[in-house]
PDB file of C-alpha atoms and ligand atoms in Angstrom:
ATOM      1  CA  UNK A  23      68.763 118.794  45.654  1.00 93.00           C
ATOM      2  CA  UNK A  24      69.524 120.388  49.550  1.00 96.00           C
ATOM      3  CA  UNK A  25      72.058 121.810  48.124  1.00 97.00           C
ATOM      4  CA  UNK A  26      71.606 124.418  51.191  1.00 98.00           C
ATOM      5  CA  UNK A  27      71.844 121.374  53.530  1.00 98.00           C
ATOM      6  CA  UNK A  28      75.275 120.356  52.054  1.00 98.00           C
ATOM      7  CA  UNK A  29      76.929 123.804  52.331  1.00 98.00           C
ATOM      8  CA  UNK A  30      75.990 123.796  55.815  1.00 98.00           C
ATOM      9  CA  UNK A  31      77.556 119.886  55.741  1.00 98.00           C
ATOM     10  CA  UNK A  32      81.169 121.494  53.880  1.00 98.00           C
ATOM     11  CA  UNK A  33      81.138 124.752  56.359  1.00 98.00           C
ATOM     12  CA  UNK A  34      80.482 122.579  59.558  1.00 97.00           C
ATOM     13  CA  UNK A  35      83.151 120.464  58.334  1.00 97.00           C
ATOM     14  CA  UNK A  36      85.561 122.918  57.533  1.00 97.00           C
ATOM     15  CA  UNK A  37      84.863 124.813  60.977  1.00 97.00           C
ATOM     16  CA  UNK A  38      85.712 122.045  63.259  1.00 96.00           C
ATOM     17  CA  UNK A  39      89.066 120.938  61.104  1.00 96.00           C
ATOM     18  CA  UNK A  40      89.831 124.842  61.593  1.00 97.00           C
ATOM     19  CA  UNK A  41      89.501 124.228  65.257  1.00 96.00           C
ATOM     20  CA  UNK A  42      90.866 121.000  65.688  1.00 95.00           C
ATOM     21  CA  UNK A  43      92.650 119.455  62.898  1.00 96.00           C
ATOM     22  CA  UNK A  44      92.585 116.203  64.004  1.00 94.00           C
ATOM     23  CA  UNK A  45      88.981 115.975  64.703  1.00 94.00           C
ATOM     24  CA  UNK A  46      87.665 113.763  62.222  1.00 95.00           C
ATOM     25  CA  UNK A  47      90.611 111.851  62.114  1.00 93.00           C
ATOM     26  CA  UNK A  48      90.264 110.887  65.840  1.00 91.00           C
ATOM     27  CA  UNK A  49      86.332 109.785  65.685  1.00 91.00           C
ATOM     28  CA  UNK A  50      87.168 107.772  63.009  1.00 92.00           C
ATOM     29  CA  UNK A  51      88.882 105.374  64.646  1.00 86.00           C
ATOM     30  CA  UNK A  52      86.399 104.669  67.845  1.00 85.00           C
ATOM     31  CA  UNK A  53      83.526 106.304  69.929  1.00 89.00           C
ATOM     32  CA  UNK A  54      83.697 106.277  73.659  1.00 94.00           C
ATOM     33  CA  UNK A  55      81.161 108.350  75.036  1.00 97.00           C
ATOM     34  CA  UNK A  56      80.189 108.245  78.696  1.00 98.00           C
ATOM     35  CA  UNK A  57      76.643 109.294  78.302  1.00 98.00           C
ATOM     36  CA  UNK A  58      73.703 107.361  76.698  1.00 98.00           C
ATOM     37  CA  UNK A  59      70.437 110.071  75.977  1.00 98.00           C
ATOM     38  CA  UNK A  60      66.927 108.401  75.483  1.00 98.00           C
ATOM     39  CA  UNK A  61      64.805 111.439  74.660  1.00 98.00           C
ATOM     40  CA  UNK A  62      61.988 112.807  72.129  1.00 98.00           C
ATOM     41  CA  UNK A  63      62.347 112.895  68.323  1.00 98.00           C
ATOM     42  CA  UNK A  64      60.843 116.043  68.779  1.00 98.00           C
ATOM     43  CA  UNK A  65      62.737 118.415  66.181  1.00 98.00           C
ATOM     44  CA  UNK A  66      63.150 120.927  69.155  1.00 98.00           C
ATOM     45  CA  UNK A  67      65.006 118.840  71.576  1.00 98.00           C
ATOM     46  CA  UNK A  68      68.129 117.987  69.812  1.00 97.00           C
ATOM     47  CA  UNK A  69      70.437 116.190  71.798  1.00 98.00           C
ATOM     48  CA  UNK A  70      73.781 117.027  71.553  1.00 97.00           C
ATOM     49  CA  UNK A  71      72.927 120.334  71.369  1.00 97.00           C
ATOM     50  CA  UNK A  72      71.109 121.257  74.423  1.00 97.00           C
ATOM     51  CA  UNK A  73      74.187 119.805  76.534  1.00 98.00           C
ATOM     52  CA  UNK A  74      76.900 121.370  73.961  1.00 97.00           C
ATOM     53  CA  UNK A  75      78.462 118.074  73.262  1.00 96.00           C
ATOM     54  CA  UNK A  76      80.554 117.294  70.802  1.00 94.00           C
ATOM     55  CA  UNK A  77      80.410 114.510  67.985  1.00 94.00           C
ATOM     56  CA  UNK A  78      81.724 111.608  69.948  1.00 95.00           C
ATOM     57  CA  UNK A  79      80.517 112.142  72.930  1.00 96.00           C
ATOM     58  CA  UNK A  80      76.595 111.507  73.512  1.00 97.00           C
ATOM     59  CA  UNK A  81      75.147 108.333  72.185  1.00 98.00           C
ATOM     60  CA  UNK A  82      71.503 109.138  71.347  1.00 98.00           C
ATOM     61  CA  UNK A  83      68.719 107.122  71.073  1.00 98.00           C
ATOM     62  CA  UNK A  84      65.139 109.623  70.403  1.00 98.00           C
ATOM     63  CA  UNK A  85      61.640 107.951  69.977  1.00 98.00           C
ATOM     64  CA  UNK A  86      57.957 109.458  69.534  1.00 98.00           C
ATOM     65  CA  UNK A  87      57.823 110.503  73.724  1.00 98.00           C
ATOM     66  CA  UNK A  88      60.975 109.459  74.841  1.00 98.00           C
ATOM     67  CA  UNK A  89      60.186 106.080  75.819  1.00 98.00           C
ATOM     68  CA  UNK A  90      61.786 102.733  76.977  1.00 98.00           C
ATOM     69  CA  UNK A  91      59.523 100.065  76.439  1.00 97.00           C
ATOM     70  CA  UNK A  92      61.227  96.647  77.673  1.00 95.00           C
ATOM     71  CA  UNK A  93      59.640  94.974  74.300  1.00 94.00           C
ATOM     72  CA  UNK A  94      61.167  97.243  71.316  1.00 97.00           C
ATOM     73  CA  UNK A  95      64.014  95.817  69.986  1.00 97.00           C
ATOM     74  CA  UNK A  96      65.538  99.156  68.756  1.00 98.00           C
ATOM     75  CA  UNK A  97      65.640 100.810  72.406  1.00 98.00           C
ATOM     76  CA  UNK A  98      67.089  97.372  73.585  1.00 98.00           C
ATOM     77  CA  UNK A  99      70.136  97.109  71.496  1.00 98.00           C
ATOM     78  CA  UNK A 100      70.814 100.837  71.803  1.00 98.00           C
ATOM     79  CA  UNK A 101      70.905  99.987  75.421  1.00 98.00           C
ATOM     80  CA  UNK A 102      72.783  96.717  75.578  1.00 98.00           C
ATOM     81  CA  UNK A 103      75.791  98.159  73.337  1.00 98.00           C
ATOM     82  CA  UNK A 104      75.781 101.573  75.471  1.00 98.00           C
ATOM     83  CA  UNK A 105      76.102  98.995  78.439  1.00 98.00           C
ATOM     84  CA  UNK A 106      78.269  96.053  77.526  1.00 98.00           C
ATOM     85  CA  UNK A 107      80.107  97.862  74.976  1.00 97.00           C
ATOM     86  CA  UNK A 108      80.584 101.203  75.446  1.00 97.00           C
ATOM     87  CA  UNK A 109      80.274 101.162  79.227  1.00 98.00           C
ATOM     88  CA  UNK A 110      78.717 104.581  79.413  1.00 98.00           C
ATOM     89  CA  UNK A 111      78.902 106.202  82.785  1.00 98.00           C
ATOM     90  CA  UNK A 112      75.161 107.560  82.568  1.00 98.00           C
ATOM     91  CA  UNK A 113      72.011 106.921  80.998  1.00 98.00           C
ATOM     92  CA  UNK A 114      69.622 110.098  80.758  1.00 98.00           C
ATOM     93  CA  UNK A 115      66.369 109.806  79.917  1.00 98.00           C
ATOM     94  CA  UNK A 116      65.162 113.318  78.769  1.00 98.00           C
ATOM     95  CA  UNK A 117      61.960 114.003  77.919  1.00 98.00           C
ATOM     96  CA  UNK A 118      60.266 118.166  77.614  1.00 98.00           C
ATOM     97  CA  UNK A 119      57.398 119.769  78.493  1.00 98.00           C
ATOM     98  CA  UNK A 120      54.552 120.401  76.237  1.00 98.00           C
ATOM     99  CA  UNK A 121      55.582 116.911  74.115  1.00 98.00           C
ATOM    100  CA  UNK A 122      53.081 116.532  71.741  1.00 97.00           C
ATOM    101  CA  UNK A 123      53.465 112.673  72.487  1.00 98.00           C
ATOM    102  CA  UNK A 124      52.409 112.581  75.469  1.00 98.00           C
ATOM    103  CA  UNK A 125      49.478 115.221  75.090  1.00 98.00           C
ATOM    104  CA  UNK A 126      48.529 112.771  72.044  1.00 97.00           C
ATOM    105  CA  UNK A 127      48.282 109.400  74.657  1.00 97.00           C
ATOM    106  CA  UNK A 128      45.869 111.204  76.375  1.00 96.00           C
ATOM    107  CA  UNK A 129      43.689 113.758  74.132  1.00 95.00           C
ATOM    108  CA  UNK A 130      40.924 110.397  73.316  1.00 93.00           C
ATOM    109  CA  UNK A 131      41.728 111.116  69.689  1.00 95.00           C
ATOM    110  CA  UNK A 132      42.498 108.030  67.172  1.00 95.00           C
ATOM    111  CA  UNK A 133      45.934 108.298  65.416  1.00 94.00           C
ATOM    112  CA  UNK A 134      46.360 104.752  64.408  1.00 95.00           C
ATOM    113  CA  UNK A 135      49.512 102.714  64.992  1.00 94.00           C
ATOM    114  CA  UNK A 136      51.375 105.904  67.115  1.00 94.00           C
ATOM    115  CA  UNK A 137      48.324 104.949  69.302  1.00 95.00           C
ATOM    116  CA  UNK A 138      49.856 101.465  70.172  1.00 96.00           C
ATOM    117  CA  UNK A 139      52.672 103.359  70.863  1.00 97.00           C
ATOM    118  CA  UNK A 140      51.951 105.830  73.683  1.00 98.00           C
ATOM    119  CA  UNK A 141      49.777 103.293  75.263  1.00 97.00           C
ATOM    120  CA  UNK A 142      52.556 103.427  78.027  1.00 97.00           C
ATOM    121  CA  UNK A 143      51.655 106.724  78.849  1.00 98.00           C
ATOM    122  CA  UNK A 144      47.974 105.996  79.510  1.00 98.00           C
ATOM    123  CA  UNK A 145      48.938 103.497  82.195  1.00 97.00           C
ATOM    124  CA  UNK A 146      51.047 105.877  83.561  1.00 98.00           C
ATOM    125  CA  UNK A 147      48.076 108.581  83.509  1.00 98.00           C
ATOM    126  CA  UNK A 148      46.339 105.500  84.659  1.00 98.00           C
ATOM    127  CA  UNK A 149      48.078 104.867  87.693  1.00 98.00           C
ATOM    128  CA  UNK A 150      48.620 108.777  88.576  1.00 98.00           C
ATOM    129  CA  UNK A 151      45.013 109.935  87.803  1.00 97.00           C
ATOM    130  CA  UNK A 152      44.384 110.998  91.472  1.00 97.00           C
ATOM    131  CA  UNK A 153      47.100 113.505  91.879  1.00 97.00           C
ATOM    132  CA  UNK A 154      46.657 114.099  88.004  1.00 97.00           C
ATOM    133  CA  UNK A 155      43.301 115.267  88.638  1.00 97.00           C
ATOM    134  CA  UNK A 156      44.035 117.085  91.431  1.00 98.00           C
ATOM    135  CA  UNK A 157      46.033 120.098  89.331  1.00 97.00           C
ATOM    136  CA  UNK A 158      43.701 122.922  88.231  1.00 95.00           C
ATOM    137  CA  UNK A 159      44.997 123.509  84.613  1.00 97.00           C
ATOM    138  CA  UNK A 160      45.313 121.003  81.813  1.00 95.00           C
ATOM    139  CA  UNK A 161      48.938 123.052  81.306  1.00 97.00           C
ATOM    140  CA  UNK A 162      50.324 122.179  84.631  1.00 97.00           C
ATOM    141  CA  UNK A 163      48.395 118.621  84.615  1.00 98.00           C
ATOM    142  CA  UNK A 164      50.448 117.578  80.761  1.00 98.00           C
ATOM    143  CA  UNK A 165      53.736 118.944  82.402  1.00 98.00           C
ATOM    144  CA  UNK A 166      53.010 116.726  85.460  1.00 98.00           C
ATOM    145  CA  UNK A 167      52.666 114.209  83.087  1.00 98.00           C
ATOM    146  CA  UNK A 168      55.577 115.046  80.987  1.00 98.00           C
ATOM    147  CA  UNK A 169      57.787 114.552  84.280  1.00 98.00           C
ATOM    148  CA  UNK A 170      56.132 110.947  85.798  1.00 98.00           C
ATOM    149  CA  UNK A 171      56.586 109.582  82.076  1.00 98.00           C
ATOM    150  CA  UNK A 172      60.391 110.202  82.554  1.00 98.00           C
ATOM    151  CA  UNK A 173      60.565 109.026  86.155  1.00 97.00           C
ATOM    152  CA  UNK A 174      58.424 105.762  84.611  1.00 98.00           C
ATOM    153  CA  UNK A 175      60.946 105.483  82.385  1.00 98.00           C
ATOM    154  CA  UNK A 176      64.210 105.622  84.402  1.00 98.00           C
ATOM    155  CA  UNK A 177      62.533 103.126  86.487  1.00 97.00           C
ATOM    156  CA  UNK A 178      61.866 101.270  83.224  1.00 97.00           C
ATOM    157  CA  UNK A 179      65.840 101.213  82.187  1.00 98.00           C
ATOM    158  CA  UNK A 180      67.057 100.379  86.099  1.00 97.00           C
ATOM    159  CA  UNK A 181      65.028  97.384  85.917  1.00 96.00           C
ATOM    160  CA  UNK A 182      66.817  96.599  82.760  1.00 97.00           C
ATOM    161  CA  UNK A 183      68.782  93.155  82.665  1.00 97.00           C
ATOM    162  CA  UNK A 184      71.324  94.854  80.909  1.00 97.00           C
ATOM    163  CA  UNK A 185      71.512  97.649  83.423  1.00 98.00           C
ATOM    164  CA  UNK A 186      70.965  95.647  86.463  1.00 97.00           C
ATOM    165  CA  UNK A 187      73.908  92.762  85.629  1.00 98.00           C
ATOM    166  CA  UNK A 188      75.905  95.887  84.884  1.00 98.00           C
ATOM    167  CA  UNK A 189      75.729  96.630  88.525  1.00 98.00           C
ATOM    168  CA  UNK A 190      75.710  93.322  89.853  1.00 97.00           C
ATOM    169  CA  UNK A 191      79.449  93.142  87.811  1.00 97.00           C
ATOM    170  CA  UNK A 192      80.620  96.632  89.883  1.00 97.00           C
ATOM    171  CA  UNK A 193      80.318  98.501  86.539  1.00 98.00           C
ATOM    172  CA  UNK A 194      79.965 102.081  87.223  1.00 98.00           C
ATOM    173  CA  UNK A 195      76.255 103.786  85.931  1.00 98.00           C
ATOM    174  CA  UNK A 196      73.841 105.797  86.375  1.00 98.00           C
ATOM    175  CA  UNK A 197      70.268 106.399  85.158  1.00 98.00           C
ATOM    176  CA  UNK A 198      69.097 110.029  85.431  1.00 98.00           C
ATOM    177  CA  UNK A 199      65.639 111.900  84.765  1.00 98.00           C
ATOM    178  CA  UNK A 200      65.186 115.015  83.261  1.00 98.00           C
ATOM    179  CA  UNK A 201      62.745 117.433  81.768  1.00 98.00           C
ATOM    180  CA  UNK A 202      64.016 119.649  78.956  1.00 98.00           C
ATOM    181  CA  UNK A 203      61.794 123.575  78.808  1.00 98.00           C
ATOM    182  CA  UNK A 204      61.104 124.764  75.286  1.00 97.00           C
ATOM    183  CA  UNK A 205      60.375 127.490  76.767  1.00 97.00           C
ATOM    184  CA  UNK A 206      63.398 128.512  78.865  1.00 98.00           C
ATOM    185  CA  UNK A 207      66.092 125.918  76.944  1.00 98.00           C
ATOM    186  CA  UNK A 208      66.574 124.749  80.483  1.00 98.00           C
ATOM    187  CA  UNK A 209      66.802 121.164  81.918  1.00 98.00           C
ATOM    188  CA  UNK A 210      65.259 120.289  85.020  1.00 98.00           C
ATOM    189  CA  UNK A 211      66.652 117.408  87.298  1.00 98.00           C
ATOM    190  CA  UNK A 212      63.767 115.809  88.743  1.00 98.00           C
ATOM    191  CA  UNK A 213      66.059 113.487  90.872  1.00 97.00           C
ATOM    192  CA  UNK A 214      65.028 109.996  90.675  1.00 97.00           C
ATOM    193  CA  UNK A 215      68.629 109.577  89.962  1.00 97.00           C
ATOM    194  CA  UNK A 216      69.408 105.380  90.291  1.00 98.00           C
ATOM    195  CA  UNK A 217      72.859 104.224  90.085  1.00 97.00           C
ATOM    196  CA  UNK A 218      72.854 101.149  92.150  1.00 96.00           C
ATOM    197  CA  UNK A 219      70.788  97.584  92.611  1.00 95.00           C
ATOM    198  CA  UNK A 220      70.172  99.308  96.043  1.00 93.00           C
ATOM    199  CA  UNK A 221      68.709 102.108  94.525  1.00 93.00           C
ATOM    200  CA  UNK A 222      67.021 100.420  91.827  1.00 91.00           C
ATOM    201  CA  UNK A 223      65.044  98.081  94.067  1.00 88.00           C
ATOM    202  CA  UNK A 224      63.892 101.096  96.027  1.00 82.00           C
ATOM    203  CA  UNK A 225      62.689 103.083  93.374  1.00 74.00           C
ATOM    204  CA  UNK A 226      60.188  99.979  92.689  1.00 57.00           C
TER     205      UNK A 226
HETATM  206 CO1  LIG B   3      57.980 115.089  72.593  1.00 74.05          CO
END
């Protein structure tokens, strides 16, 4: 069964001890990366690859639309042990145009539980609807939306508890928002970078 997936497995394997002998070896024994990435499960936007990182290096938490709900459990102990434990330097929250997530919070169609799920989105088409409306083509109006579902969700993780005792303790972070092209393969910065309590209180 996969037997194609675990020749791949054997040949990655055997490539990176080629390169660095003492790859494996040195993973084993901890993980200290400096970057946490909350992004899409999308199949298209894997993480470590779009940034070239290495195994080690990017802790990665993906969910249906790249969000950070501050009720989900899963996205909440991600965070706290990237925080407390890890102490990684920056937080990116990455979502991509044309994400089929957010197009789905919005299209009126019922999906069932996934439904529950990108309600978050709504609000934030919700609360944007006037500028929303105000773009001519439903392409440019989703990527609009694409980009102030990321900025709702930096502001989202620099409200954190987590991320804002970090702070208040001089621990050095940053949350960062970004918007990933399928079509180009090219992030976009879209600035609403927060890396103080300063910061974080203006951004609300
Ligand atoms: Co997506």
């Amino acid at each position: 069964m996969l037997e194609d997936l675990k020749a791949n497995n054997r040949a990655w394997a055997k490539r990176k001890i080629a390169a660095d002998a003492g790859f494996f070896q040195r993973l084993e024994s901890q993980q200290a990366p400096k970057y946490l990435w909350i992004g899409c499960s999308d199949s298209r936007v894997p993480a470590n690859e779009i940034v070239d990182l290495d195994p080690g290096e990017l802790f990665v938490h993906r969910n249906v639309a790249n969000l950070a709900p501050p009720q989900d459990a899963n996205y909440l102990s991600v965070l706290q042990f990237a925080v407390d434990v890890l102490k990684v330097e920056h937080i990116l929250v990455v979502g991509h145009y044309g994400c089929g997530g957010v197009k789905a919070a919005v299209d009126g169609k019922r999906r069932g539980l996934v439904d529950h799920w990108l309600h978050p989105i709504r609000e934030v088409n919700h609360d944007h609807r006037q500028e929303l409306e105000s773009i001519s083509t439903g392409h440019e109006r989703h990527n609009r939306l694409c980009e102030l579902n990321v900025i709702r969700q930096v502001r989202n993780v620099a409200s954190d508890v987590f991320v804002q005792d970090a702070w208040a303790r001089g621990q050095t972070l940053s949350v960062h928002g970004w918007v990933y092209s399928l079509h180009t393969g090219l992030i976009n910065d879209l600035d609403v970078t927060v890396g103080s309590l300063d910061e974080a209180e203006r951004l609300v």
